[in-house]
mmCIF file of C-alpha atoms in Angstrom:
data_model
loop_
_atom_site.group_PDB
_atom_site.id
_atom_site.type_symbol
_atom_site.label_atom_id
_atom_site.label_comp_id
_atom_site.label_asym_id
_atom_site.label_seq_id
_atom_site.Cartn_x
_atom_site.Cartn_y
_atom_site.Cartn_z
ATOM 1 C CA UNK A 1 25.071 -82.797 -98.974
ATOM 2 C CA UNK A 2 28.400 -83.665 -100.316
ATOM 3 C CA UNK A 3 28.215 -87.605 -100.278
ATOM 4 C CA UNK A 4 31.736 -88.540 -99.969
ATOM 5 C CA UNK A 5 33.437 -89.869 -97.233
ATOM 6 C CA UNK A 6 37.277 -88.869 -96.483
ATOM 7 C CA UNK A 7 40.220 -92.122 -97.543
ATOM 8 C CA UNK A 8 41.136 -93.785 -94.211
ATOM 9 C CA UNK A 9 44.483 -94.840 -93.791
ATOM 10 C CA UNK A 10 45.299 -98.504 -94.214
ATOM 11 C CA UNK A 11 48.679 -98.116 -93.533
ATOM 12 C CA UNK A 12 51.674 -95.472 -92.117
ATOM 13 C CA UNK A 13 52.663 -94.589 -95.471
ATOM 14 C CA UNK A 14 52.861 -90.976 -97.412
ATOM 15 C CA UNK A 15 51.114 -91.996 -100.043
ATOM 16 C CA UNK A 16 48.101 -92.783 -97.817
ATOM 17 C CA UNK A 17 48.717 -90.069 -96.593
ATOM 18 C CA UNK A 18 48.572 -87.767 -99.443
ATOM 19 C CA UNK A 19 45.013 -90.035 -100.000
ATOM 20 C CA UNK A 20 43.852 -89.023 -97.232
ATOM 21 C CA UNK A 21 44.493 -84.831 -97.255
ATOM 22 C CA UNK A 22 43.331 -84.817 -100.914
ATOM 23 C CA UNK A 23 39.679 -86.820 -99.731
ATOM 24 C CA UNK A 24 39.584 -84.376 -96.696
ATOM 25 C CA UNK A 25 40.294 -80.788 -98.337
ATOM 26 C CA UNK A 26 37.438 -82.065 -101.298
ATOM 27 C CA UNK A 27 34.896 -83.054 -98.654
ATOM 28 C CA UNK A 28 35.138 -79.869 -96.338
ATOM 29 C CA UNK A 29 35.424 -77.478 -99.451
ATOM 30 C CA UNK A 30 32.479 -79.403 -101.146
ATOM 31 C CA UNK A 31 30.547 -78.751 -98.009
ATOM 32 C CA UNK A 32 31.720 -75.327 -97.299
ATOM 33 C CA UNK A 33 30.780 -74.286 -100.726
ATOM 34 C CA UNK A 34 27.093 -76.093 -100.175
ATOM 35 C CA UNK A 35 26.712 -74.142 -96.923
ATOM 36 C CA UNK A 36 28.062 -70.949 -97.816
ATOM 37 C CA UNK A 37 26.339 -71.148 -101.263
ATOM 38 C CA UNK A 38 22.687 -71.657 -99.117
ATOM 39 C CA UNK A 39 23.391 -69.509 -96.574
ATOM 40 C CA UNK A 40 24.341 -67.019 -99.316
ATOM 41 C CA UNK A 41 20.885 -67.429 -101.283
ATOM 42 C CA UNK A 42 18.840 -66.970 -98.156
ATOM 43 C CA UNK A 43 20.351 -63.987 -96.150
ATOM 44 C CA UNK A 44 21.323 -62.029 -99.382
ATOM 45 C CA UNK A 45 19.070 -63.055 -101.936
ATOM 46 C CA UNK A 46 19.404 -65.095 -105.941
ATOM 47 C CA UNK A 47 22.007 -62.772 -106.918
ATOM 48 C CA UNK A 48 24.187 -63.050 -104.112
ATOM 49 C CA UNK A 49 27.003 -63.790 -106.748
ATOM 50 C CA UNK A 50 27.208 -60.908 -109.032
ATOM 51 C CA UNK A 51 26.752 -58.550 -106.206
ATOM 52 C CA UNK A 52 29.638 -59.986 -104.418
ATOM 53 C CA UNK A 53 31.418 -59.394 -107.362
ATOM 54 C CA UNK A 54 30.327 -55.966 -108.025
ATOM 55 C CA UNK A 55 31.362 -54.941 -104.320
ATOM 56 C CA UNK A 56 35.101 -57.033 -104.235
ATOM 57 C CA UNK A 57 38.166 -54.856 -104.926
ATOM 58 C CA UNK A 58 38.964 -55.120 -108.505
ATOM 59 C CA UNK A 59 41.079 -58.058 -109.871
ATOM 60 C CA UNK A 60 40.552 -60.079 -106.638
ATOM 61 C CA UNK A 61 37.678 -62.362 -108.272
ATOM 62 C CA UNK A 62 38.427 -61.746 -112.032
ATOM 63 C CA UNK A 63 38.324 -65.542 -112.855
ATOM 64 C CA UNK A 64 35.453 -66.341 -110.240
ATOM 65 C CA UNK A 65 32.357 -67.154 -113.079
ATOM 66 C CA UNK A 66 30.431 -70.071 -111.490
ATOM 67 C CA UNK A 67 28.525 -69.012 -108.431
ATOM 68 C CA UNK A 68 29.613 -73.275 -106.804
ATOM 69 C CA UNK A 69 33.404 -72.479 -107.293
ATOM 70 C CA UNK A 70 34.851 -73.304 -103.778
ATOM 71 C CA UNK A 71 38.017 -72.110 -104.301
ATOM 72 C CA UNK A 72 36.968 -68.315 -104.756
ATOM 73 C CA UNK A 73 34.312 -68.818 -101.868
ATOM 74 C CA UNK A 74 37.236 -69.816 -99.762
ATOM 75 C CA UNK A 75 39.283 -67.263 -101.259
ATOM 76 C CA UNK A 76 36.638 -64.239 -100.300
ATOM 77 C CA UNK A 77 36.715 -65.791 -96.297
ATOM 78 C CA UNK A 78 40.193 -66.235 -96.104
ATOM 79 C CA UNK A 79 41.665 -62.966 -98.163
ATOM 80 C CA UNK A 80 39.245 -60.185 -99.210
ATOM 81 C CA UNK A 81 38.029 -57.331 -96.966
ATOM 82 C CA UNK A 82 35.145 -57.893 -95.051
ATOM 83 C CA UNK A 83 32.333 -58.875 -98.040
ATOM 84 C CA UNK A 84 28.571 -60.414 -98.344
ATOM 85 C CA UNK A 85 30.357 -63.532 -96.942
ATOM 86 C CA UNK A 86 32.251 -62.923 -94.216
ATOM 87 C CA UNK A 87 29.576 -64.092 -91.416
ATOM 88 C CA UNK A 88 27.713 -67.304 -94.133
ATOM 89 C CA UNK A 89 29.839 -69.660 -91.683
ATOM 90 C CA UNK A 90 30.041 -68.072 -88.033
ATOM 91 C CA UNK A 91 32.097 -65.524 -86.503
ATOM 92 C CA UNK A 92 34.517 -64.226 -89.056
ATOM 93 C CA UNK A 93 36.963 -63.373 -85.831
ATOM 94 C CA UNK A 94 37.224 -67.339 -85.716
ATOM 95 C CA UNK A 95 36.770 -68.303 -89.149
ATOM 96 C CA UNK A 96 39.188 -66.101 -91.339
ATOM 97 C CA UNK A 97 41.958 -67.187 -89.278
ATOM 98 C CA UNK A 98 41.094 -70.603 -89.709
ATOM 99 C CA UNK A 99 39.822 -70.319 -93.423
ATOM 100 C CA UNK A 100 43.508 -68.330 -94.434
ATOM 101 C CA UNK A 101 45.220 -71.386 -93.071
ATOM 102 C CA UNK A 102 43.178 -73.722 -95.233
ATOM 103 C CA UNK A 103 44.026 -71.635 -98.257
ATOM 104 C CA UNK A 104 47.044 -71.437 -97.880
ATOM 105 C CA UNK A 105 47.474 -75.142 -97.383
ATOM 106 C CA UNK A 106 45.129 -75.444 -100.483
ATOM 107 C CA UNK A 107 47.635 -73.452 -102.893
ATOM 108 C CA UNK A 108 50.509 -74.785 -101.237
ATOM 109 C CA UNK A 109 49.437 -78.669 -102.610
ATOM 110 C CA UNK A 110 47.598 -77.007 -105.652
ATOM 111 C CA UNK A 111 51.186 -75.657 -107.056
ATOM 112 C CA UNK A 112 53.498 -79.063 -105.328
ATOM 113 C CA UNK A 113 55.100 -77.195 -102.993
ATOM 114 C CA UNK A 114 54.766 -79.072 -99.732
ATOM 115 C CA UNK A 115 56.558 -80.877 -98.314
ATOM 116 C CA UNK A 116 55.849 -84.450 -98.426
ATOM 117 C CA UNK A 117 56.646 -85.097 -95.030
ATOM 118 C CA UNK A 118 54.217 -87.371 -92.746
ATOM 119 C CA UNK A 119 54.111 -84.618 -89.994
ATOM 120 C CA UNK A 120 53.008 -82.055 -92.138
ATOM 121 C CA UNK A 121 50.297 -83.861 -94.260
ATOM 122 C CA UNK A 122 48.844 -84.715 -90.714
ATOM 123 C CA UNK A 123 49.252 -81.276 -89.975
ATOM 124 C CA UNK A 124 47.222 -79.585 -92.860
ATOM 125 C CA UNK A 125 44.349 -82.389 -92.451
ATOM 126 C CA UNK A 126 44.425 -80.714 -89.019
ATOM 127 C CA UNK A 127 43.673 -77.997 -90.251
ATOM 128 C CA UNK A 128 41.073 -79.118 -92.309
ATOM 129 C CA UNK A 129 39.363 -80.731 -89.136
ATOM 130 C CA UNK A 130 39.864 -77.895 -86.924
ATOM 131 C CA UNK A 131 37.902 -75.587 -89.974
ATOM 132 C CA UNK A 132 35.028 -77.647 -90.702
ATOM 133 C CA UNK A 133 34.657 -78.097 -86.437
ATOM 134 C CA UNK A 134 34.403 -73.867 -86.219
ATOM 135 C CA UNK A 135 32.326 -73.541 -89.375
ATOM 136 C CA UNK A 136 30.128 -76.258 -87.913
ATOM 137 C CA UNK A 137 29.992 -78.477 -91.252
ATOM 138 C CA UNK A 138 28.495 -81.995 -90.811
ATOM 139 C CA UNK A 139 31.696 -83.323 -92.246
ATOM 140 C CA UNK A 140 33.575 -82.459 -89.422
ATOM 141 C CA UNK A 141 33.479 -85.700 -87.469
ATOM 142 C CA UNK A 142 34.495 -87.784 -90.923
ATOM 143 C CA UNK A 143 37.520 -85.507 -90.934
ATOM 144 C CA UNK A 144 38.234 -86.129 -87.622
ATOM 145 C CA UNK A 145 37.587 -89.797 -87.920
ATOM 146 C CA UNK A 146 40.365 -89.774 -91.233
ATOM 147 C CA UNK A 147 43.226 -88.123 -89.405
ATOM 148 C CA UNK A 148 42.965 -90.606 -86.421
ATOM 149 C CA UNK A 149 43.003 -93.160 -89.007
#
């Protein structure tokens, strides 16, 4: 359970903007990770983590050392070959798609290169929504409820 709720909007502004798509992306990769991370334990077993690193092409999860570390669990959805994790949240067909978008939006604000622009930022909370609705995550409706804010 991730416990947070997404910023809502008090006014048309791009700072509450930017509030708002940095509360969203925590809360839907919190509770990806939490799902994933269960789902993970119980269909492949305790060491669901070195094994998926054993079987990855080498390099693509060098850096990946704690098991909870949403950005590489996003990072084997969205990019890698088909791995131990491809199915933890649904039909990969509708997932990766959805989960390379996310990633990229992700690494995109991670490195300041969006574009500040209130269109966009509504845009890639969109996206947010629109992944946490396919993965089924219980957050989905808070995002939802954020970017009609």
């Amino acid at each position: 359970m991730v416990g947070l709720t997404p910023y809502l909007a008090r006014e048309n502004s791009i700072s509450d903007a930017v509030y708002t798509y940095l509360s969203c992306e925590r809360i839907v990769l919190l509770s990806m990770r939490d799902t994933v991370v269960d789902w993970a334990k119980q269909n492949v077993g305790p060491q669901w983590h070195p094994r998926l690193k054993s079987e990855a092409p080498e390099e693509s999860l060098k850096g990946w050392h704690a098991a909870s570390d949403a950005f590489y669990i996003l990072k084997c959805i969205a990019k890698l070959p088909p791995n131990l994790l491809s199915a933890s949240l649904g039909s990969p067909a509708t997932i990766r798609p959805l989960a390379k978008k996310v990633f990229h939006a992700r690494n995109t604000w991670s490195h300041f290169s969006n574009q500040l622009l209130m269109s966009a930022i509504k845009q890639d909370v969109a996206t947010l929504r629109d992944f946490a609705e396919a993965a089924e995550l219980s957050v989905a409706p808070d995002i939802d409820g954020a970017l009609s804010a």
